[in-house]
Amino acid sequence: MGCLKNILRAVILTLAVVGFMSLGGNELVAGLIHNYINPSKDTLLERAQKVGDFSEINEEFDIEKAAGIMGYNAVVAEHKASGQKMFVVESGDKAILTQDDIKSDNVEEKLKKAISKVKYQALSVDDIKVTKHGTMNSYGKEVPFVKFEAKIKKLPIGDVGGIISVAKTKEGEPRLLISANEKDKYSQLISDEFFRKIK
């Protein structure tokens, strides 16, 4: 249950980042990061190798960060034109969610229970619902995903939409895949294009 709590923290963090970035926060953050540290694309790709092979990701996407987040190795990317965010998280031995969890009929209940245990002062997920089960390709295989919608309190963004998926590397290690944007701007085509390029 602790692992599920961590994934929900990551989902909430993702939703917060999407909201902040949609308000123009990306210019502020980009300026601060650029002034503090400005790794080259090659450096980011090298760091990202711990999570997967991102070398085939096309120019539509920016890999913004490849670092440890909440004890996990993670890669954060953005679709330049839409601002849609993609997260790929390597959980190591601490499996956050499994493919069976994603395929199950009660995945929504698992998400709700975990969110109810996570308290954030600056952000509150009022409601999360799974709207669709599907599959896409990533790490060279077909993987399951659930599409979700959530209402966010304490941020002007309001409603977000996206997907949560679990892929496995050639070595069988799980990778949590999250993609999110404002509900009306979320595109499954963008998610499919990004995640299928990861090997």
Short mmCIF file of N, CA and C in Angstrom, two decimals, residues 13-148:
data_model
loop_
_atom_site.label_atom_id
_atom_site.label_comp_id
_atom_site.label_asym_id
_atom_site.label_seq_id
_atom_site.Cartn_x
_atom_site.Cartn_y
_atom_site.Cartn_z
N LEU A 13 1.70 15.13 -7.92
CA LEU A 13 2.79 16.02 -8.30
C LEU A 13 2.71 16.35 -9.79
N THR A 14 2.42 15.34 -10.60
CA THR A 14 2.26 15.55 -12.04
C THR A 14 1.16 16.55 -12.32
N LEU A 15 0.02 16.35 -11.66
CA LEU A 15 -1.11 17.25 -11.89
C LEU A 15 -0.77 18.67 -11.44
N ALA A 16 -0.03 18.80 -10.34
CA ALA A 16 0.38 20.13 -9.88
C ALA A 16 1.31 20.78 -10.89
N VAL A 17 2.25 20.00 -11.42
CA VAL A 17 3.19 20.53 -12.40
C VAL A 17 2.45 20.99 -13.65
N VAL A 18 1.48 20.18 -14.11
CA VAL A 18 0.71 20.55 -15.30
C VAL A 18 -0.02 21.87 -15.05
N GLY A 19 -0.63 22.00 -13.87
CA GLY A 19 -1.34 23.23 -13.56
C GLY A 19 -0.42 24.43 -13.49
N PHE A 20 0.70 24.27 -12.84
CA PHE A 20 1.67 25.36 -12.71
C PHE A 20 2.20 25.76 -14.08
N MET A 21 2.53 24.77 -14.89
CA MET A 21 3.09 25.06 -16.21
C MET A 21 2.05 25.72 -17.12
N SER A 22 0.79 25.33 -16.96
CA SER A 22 -0.24 25.92 -17.81
C SER A 22 -0.46 27.40 -17.48
N LEU A 23 -0.05 27.81 -16.30
CA LEU A 23 -0.19 29.21 -15.89
C LEU A 23 1.04 30.03 -16.25
N GLY A 24 1.94 29.47 -17.04
CA GLY A 24 3.13 30.20 -17.45
C GLY A 24 4.32 29.94 -16.54
N GLY A 25 4.17 29.02 -15.64
CA GLY A 25 5.25 28.70 -14.72
C GLY A 25 6.47 28.11 -15.40
N ASN A 26 6.25 27.57 -16.61
CA ASN A 26 7.39 26.95 -17.29
C ASN A 26 8.47 27.98 -17.65
N GLU A 27 8.06 29.23 -17.97
CA GLU A 27 9.07 30.26 -18.24
C GLU A 27 9.87 30.57 -16.98
N LEU A 28 9.18 30.71 -15.87
CA LEU A 28 9.84 31.00 -14.60
C LEU A 28 10.79 29.86 -14.23
N VAL A 29 10.28 28.64 -14.27
CA VAL A 29 11.09 27.48 -13.90
C VAL A 29 12.25 27.32 -14.88
N ALA A 30 11.97 27.47 -16.17
CA ALA A 30 13.02 27.31 -17.17
C ALA A 30 14.13 28.34 -16.94
N GLY A 31 13.75 29.56 -16.63
CA GLY A 31 14.76 30.60 -16.37
C GLY A 31 15.60 30.29 -15.14
N LEU A 32 14.95 29.86 -14.07
CA LEU A 32 15.68 29.52 -12.85
C LEU A 32 16.61 28.34 -13.07
N ILE A 33 16.10 27.32 -13.73
CA ILE A 33 16.92 26.13 -13.98
C ILE A 33 18.09 26.48 -14.90
N HIS A 34 17.81 27.27 -15.93
CA HIS A 34 18.86 27.65 -16.87
C HIS A 34 19.98 28.42 -16.15
N ASN A 35 19.57 29.30 -15.26
CA ASN A 35 20.58 30.07 -14.52
C ASN A 35 21.33 29.22 -13.51
N TYR A 36 20.68 28.21 -12.96
CA TYR A 36 21.31 27.39 -11.93
C TYR A 36 22.13 26.26 -12.55
N ILE A 37 21.47 25.51 -13.42
CA ILE A 37 22.17 24.40 -14.09
C ILE A 37 21.49 24.18 -15.44
N ASN A 38 22.26 24.01 -16.47
CA ASN A 38 21.71 23.87 -17.80
C ASN A 38 22.35 22.67 -18.50
N PRO A 39 21.88 21.46 -18.14
CA PRO A 39 22.47 20.29 -18.78
C PRO A 39 22.13 20.23 -20.27
N SER A 40 23.05 19.74 -21.05
CA SER A 40 22.81 19.60 -22.49
C SER A 40 21.85 18.44 -22.72
N LYS A 41 21.32 18.38 -23.95
CA LYS A 41 20.42 17.28 -24.30
C LYS A 41 21.14 15.94 -24.16
N ASP A 42 22.41 15.89 -24.54
CA ASP A 42 23.18 14.65 -24.40
C ASP A 42 23.30 14.22 -22.95
N THR A 43 23.51 15.19 -22.05
CA THR A 43 23.61 14.89 -20.62
C THR A 43 22.29 14.35 -20.09
N LEU A 44 21.18 14.97 -20.51
CA LEU A 44 19.86 14.49 -20.09
C LEU A 44 19.61 13.08 -20.59
N LEU A 45 19.94 12.82 -21.85
CA LEU A 45 19.74 11.47 -22.40
C LEU A 45 20.59 10.43 -21.67
N GLU A 46 21.79 10.84 -21.29
CA GLU A 46 22.67 9.93 -20.56
C GLU A 46 22.07 9.59 -19.19
N ARG A 47 21.55 10.61 -18.49
CA ARG A 47 20.89 10.38 -17.20
C ARG A 47 19.64 9.53 -17.37
N ALA A 48 18.91 9.77 -18.45
CA ALA A 48 17.66 9.06 -18.68
C ALA A 48 17.87 7.58 -18.97
N GLN A 49 19.08 7.19 -19.37
CA GLN A 49 19.37 5.78 -19.69
C GLN A 49 19.06 4.84 -18.54
N LYS A 50 19.06 5.35 -17.29
CA LYS A 50 18.71 4.51 -16.15
C LYS A 50 17.25 4.08 -16.21
N VAL A 51 16.43 4.86 -16.91
CA VAL A 51 15.00 4.61 -16.98
C VAL A 51 14.61 3.94 -18.29
N GLY A 52 15.30 4.29 -19.39
CA GLY A 52 14.99 3.72 -20.70
C GLY A 52 15.81 4.40 -21.79
N ASP A 53 15.66 3.90 -23.00
CA ASP A 53 16.34 4.49 -24.15
C ASP A 53 15.42 5.51 -24.80
N PHE A 54 15.77 6.79 -24.65
CA PHE A 54 14.96 7.90 -25.16
C PHE A 54 15.57 8.50 -26.43
N SER A 55 16.55 7.83 -27.02
CA SER A 55 17.29 8.40 -28.15
C SER A 55 16.43 8.59 -29.40
N GLU A 56 15.31 7.87 -29.52
CA GLU A 56 14.47 8.01 -30.71
C GLU A 56 13.33 9.02 -30.54
N ILE A 57 13.28 9.69 -29.39
CA ILE A 57 12.25 10.71 -29.17
C ILE A 57 12.49 11.85 -30.14
N ASN A 58 11.44 12.26 -30.85
CA ASN A 58 11.63 13.29 -31.88
C ASN A 58 11.61 14.70 -31.31
N GLU A 59 11.80 15.67 -32.18
CA GLU A 59 11.96 17.07 -31.80
C GLU A 59 10.68 17.72 -31.26
N GLU A 60 9.54 17.04 -31.37
CA GLU A 60 8.30 17.58 -30.83
C GLU A 60 8.33 17.61 -29.30
N PHE A 61 9.24 16.83 -28.71
CA PHE A 61 9.28 16.67 -27.26
C PHE A 61 10.59 17.19 -26.70
N ASP A 62 10.51 17.77 -25.49
CA ASP A 62 11.69 18.19 -24.75
C ASP A 62 11.80 17.30 -23.52
N ILE A 63 12.95 16.67 -23.34
CA ILE A 63 13.20 15.99 -22.08
C ILE A 63 13.69 17.07 -21.13
N GLU A 64 12.88 17.37 -20.11
CA GLU A 64 13.16 18.49 -19.22
C GLU A 64 14.01 18.09 -18.03
N LYS A 65 13.83 16.85 -17.58
CA LYS A 65 14.52 16.45 -16.37
C LYS A 65 14.72 14.94 -16.38
N ALA A 66 15.86 14.51 -15.90
CA ALA A 66 16.14 13.10 -15.67
C ALA A 66 16.87 13.02 -14.34
N ALA A 67 16.14 12.68 -13.29
CA ALA A 67 16.72 12.73 -11.95
C ALA A 67 15.90 11.88 -10.99
N GLY A 68 16.32 11.85 -9.75
CA GLY A 68 15.57 11.16 -8.71
C GLY A 68 14.42 12.01 -8.22
N ILE A 69 13.24 11.41 -8.15
CA ILE A 69 12.06 12.09 -7.62
C ILE A 69 11.42 11.16 -6.59
N MET A 70 11.33 11.61 -5.35
CA MET A 70 10.73 10.83 -4.27
C MET A 70 11.32 9.43 -4.16
N GLY A 71 12.62 9.31 -4.34
CA GLY A 71 13.28 8.02 -4.19
C GLY A 71 13.27 7.15 -5.43
N TYR A 72 12.74 7.66 -6.54
CA TYR A 72 12.68 6.91 -7.79
C TYR A 72 13.44 7.66 -8.88
N ASN A 73 14.02 6.92 -9.83
CA ASN A 73 14.58 7.56 -11.01
C ASN A 73 13.43 7.89 -11.94
N ALA A 74 13.41 9.12 -12.46
CA ALA A 74 12.30 9.54 -13.31
C ALA A 74 12.78 10.44 -14.43
N VAL A 75 12.05 10.40 -15.52
CA VAL A 75 12.28 11.29 -16.66
C VAL A 75 10.99 12.08 -16.87
N VAL A 76 11.14 13.40 -16.99
CA VAL A 76 10.01 14.29 -17.23
C VAL A 76 10.20 14.91 -18.61
N ALA A 77 9.16 14.82 -19.43
CA ALA A 77 9.22 15.38 -20.78
C ALA A 77 7.98 16.21 -21.04
N GLU A 78 8.10 17.10 -22.02
CA GLU A 78 6.96 17.94 -22.40
C GLU A 78 6.81 17.95 -23.91
N HIS A 79 5.56 17.88 -24.36
CA HIS A 79 5.26 18.08 -25.76
C HIS A 79 5.24 19.59 -25.99
N LYS A 80 6.15 20.08 -26.84
CA LYS A 80 6.37 21.52 -26.99
C LYS A 80 5.11 22.28 -27.37
N ALA A 81 4.35 21.78 -28.33
CA ALA A 81 3.21 22.54 -28.86
C ALA A 81 2.03 22.59 -27.89
N SER A 82 1.79 21.52 -27.15
CA SER A 82 0.59 21.45 -26.31
C SER A 82 0.86 21.64 -24.82
N GLY A 83 2.11 21.47 -24.40
CA GLY A 83 2.43 21.55 -22.98
C GLY A 83 2.11 20.28 -22.21
N GLN A 84 1.66 19.25 -22.93
CA GLN A 84 1.36 17.97 -22.26
C GLN A 84 2.62 17.38 -21.64
N LYS A 85 2.49 16.88 -20.41
CA LYS A 85 3.62 16.34 -19.67
C LYS A 85 3.59 14.82 -19.68
N MET A 86 4.79 14.24 -19.78
CA MET A 86 4.96 12.80 -19.71
C MET A 86 5.98 12.50 -18.61
N PHE A 87 5.69 11.50 -17.80
CA PHE A 87 6.59 11.06 -16.74
C PHE A 87 6.84 9.57 -16.93
N VAL A 88 8.09 9.17 -16.83
CA VAL A 88 8.47 7.76 -16.85
C VAL A 88 9.25 7.51 -15.56
N VAL A 89 8.74 6.63 -14.72
CA VAL A 89 9.31 6.42 -13.39
C VAL A 89 9.80 4.98 -13.26
N GLU A 90 11.06 4.85 -12.84
CA GLU A 90 11.66 3.54 -12.56
C GLU A 90 11.57 3.32 -11.06
N SER A 91 10.76 2.34 -10.67
CA SER A 91 10.50 2.14 -9.25
C SER A 91 11.40 1.10 -8.60
N GLY A 92 12.25 0.44 -9.36
CA GLY A 92 13.16 -0.55 -8.79
C GLY A 92 12.39 -1.68 -8.13
N ASP A 93 12.81 -2.05 -6.91
CA ASP A 93 12.17 -3.14 -6.20
C ASP A 93 10.83 -2.75 -5.58
N LYS A 94 10.56 -1.44 -5.53
CA LYS A 94 9.34 -0.94 -4.90
C LYS A 94 8.27 -0.72 -5.97
N ALA A 95 7.67 -1.79 -6.46
CA ALA A 95 6.68 -1.66 -7.53
C ALA A 95 5.54 -0.76 -7.08
N ILE A 96 5.29 0.27 -7.87
CA ILE A 96 4.26 1.25 -7.53
C ILE A 96 2.89 0.70 -7.92
N LEU A 97 2.74 0.34 -9.16
CA LEU A 97 1.56 -0.34 -9.69
C LEU A 97 2.05 -1.43 -10.61
N THR A 98 1.24 -2.44 -10.80
CA THR A 98 1.58 -3.52 -11.73
C THR A 98 0.66 -3.45 -12.94
N GLN A 99 1.00 -4.19 -13.97
CA GLN A 99 0.12 -4.26 -15.14
C GLN A 99 -1.22 -4.88 -14.74
N ASP A 100 -1.19 -5.85 -13.81
CA ASP A 100 -2.45 -6.44 -13.34
C ASP A 100 -3.32 -5.41 -12.64
N ASP A 101 -2.69 -4.50 -11.88
CA ASP A 101 -3.45 -3.42 -11.24
C ASP A 101 -4.13 -2.56 -12.29
N ILE A 102 -3.39 -2.21 -13.33
CA ILE A 102 -3.93 -1.36 -14.39
C ILE A 102 -5.08 -2.05 -15.12
N LYS A 103 -4.97 -3.36 -15.33
CA LYS A 103 -6.01 -4.11 -16.05
C LYS A 103 -7.24 -4.40 -15.20
N SER A 104 -7.10 -4.31 -13.87
CA SER A 104 -8.18 -4.73 -12.98
C SER A 104 -9.38 -3.80 -13.07
N ASP A 105 -10.53 -4.33 -12.73
CA ASP A 105 -11.77 -3.55 -12.74
C ASP A 105 -11.83 -2.56 -11.58
N ASN A 106 -11.03 -2.78 -10.52
CA ASN A 106 -11.10 -1.90 -9.36
C ASN A 106 -9.91 -0.95 -9.27
N VAL A 107 -9.27 -0.65 -10.38
CA VAL A 107 -8.13 0.27 -10.37
C VAL A 107 -8.55 1.66 -9.87
N GLU A 108 -9.76 2.08 -10.19
CA GLU A 108 -10.22 3.39 -9.73
C GLU A 108 -10.30 3.43 -8.20
N GLU A 109 -10.79 2.35 -7.60
CA GLU A 109 -10.86 2.30 -6.14
C GLU A 109 -9.48 2.35 -5.51
N LYS A 110 -8.51 1.66 -6.12
CA LYS A 110 -7.14 1.69 -5.61
C LYS A 110 -6.59 3.11 -5.65
N LEU A 111 -6.84 3.82 -6.74
CA LEU A 111 -6.37 5.20 -6.86
C LEU A 111 -7.03 6.10 -5.83
N LYS A 112 -8.35 5.96 -5.66
CA LYS A 112 -9.08 6.80 -4.71
C LYS A 112 -8.61 6.56 -3.28
N LYS A 113 -8.41 5.31 -2.91
CA LYS A 113 -7.97 5.00 -1.54
C LYS A 113 -6.60 5.60 -1.28
N ALA A 114 -5.72 5.49 -2.23
CA ALA A 114 -4.38 6.04 -2.04
C ALA A 114 -4.41 7.56 -1.97
N ILE A 115 -5.20 8.21 -2.81
CA ILE A 115 -5.30 9.67 -2.79
C ILE A 115 -5.87 10.14 -1.47
N SER A 116 -6.84 9.41 -0.91
CA SER A 116 -7.47 9.83 0.35
C SER A 116 -6.48 9.82 1.51
N LYS A 117 -5.40 9.07 1.39
CA LYS A 117 -4.39 8.99 2.45
C LYS A 117 -3.28 10.02 2.29
N VAL A 118 -3.26 10.70 1.14
CA VAL A 118 -2.21 11.68 0.87
C VAL A 118 -2.75 13.07 1.14
N LYS A 119 -2.08 13.81 2.01
CA LYS A 119 -2.52 15.16 2.37
C LYS A 119 -1.52 16.17 1.83
N TYR A 120 -2.02 17.08 1.01
CA TYR A 120 -1.19 18.18 0.49
C TYR A 120 -1.89 19.48 0.82
N GLN A 121 -1.16 20.44 1.40
CA GLN A 121 -1.75 21.73 1.73
C GLN A 121 -1.96 22.58 0.48
N ALA A 122 -1.05 22.48 -0.49
CA ALA A 122 -1.12 23.35 -1.65
C ALA A 122 -1.96 22.76 -2.78
N LEU A 123 -2.33 21.49 -2.67
CA LEU A 123 -3.02 20.83 -3.77
C LEU A 123 -3.96 19.78 -3.21
N SER A 124 -5.15 19.69 -3.77
CA SER A 124 -6.11 18.69 -3.33
C SER A 124 -6.79 18.09 -4.55
N VAL A 125 -6.74 16.76 -4.66
CA VAL A 125 -7.46 16.08 -5.72
C VAL A 125 -8.83 15.76 -5.17
N ASP A 126 -9.84 16.45 -5.71
CA ASP A 126 -11.20 16.30 -5.20
C ASP A 126 -11.85 15.02 -5.72
N ASP A 127 -11.56 14.66 -6.93
CA ASP A 127 -12.22 13.50 -7.53
C ASP A 127 -11.32 12.96 -8.64
N ILE A 128 -11.17 11.66 -8.67
CA ILE A 128 -10.45 11.03 -9.78
C ILE A 128 -11.30 9.87 -10.26
N LYS A 129 -11.48 9.79 -11.56
CA LYS A 129 -12.26 8.67 -12.08
C LYS A 129 -11.58 8.13 -13.33
N VAL A 130 -11.66 6.82 -13.45
CA VAL A 130 -11.13 6.13 -14.63
C VAL A 130 -12.23 6.14 -15.68
N THR A 131 -11.88 6.62 -16.87
CA THR A 131 -12.89 6.74 -17.93
C THR A 131 -12.74 5.70 -19.03
N LYS A 132 -11.57 5.03 -19.07
CA LYS A 132 -11.34 4.08 -20.17
C LYS A 132 -10.16 3.19 -19.85
N HIS A 133 -10.24 1.95 -20.28
CA HIS A 133 -9.09 1.04 -20.28
C HIS A 133 -8.64 0.90 -21.73
N GLY A 134 -7.34 0.80 -21.96
CA GLY A 134 -6.85 0.64 -23.32
C GLY A 134 -5.45 0.07 -23.33
N THR A 135 -4.86 0.01 -24.51
CA THR A 135 -3.48 -0.45 -24.64
C THR A 135 -2.74 0.49 -25.59
N MET A 136 -1.43 0.52 -25.42
CA MET A 136 -0.55 1.28 -26.30
C MET A 136 0.79 0.54 -26.33
N ASN A 137 1.73 1.02 -27.11
CA ASN A 137 3.04 0.39 -27.19
C ASN A 137 4.08 1.22 -26.46
N SER A 138 4.95 0.53 -25.71
CA SER A 138 6.08 1.17 -25.05
C SER A 138 7.08 0.09 -24.68
N TYR A 139 8.35 0.44 -24.68
CA TYR A 139 9.43 -0.52 -24.40
C TYR A 139 9.32 -1.74 -25.31
N GLY A 140 8.83 -1.52 -26.54
CA GLY A 140 8.76 -2.58 -27.53
C GLY A 140 7.63 -3.58 -27.34
N LYS A 141 6.68 -3.28 -26.45
CA LYS A 141 5.59 -4.23 -26.17
C LYS A 141 4.27 -3.47 -26.07
N GLU A 142 3.18 -4.22 -26.19
CA GLU A 142 1.86 -3.66 -25.94
C GLU A 142 1.64 -3.63 -24.43
N VAL A 143 1.21 -2.47 -23.91
CA VAL A 143 1.03 -2.32 -22.46
C VAL A 143 -0.36 -1.75 -22.18
N PRO A 144 -0.93 -2.11 -21.01
CA PRO A 144 -2.25 -1.59 -20.64
C PRO A 144 -2.14 -0.18 -20.07
N PHE A 145 -3.22 0.60 -20.22
CA PHE A 145 -3.30 1.90 -19.56
C PHE A 145 -4.72 2.15 -19.12
N VAL A 146 -4.88 3.08 -18.18
CA VAL A 146 -6.20 3.60 -17.83
C VAL A 146 -6.18 5.10 -18.08
N LYS A 147 -7.25 5.57 -18.68
CA LYS A 147 -7.42 7.00 -18.89
C LYS A 147 -8.17 7.53 -17.67
N PHE A 148 -7.75 8.69 -17.17
CA PHE A 148 -8.40 9.25 -15.99
C PHE A 148 -8.74 10.72 -16.18
#
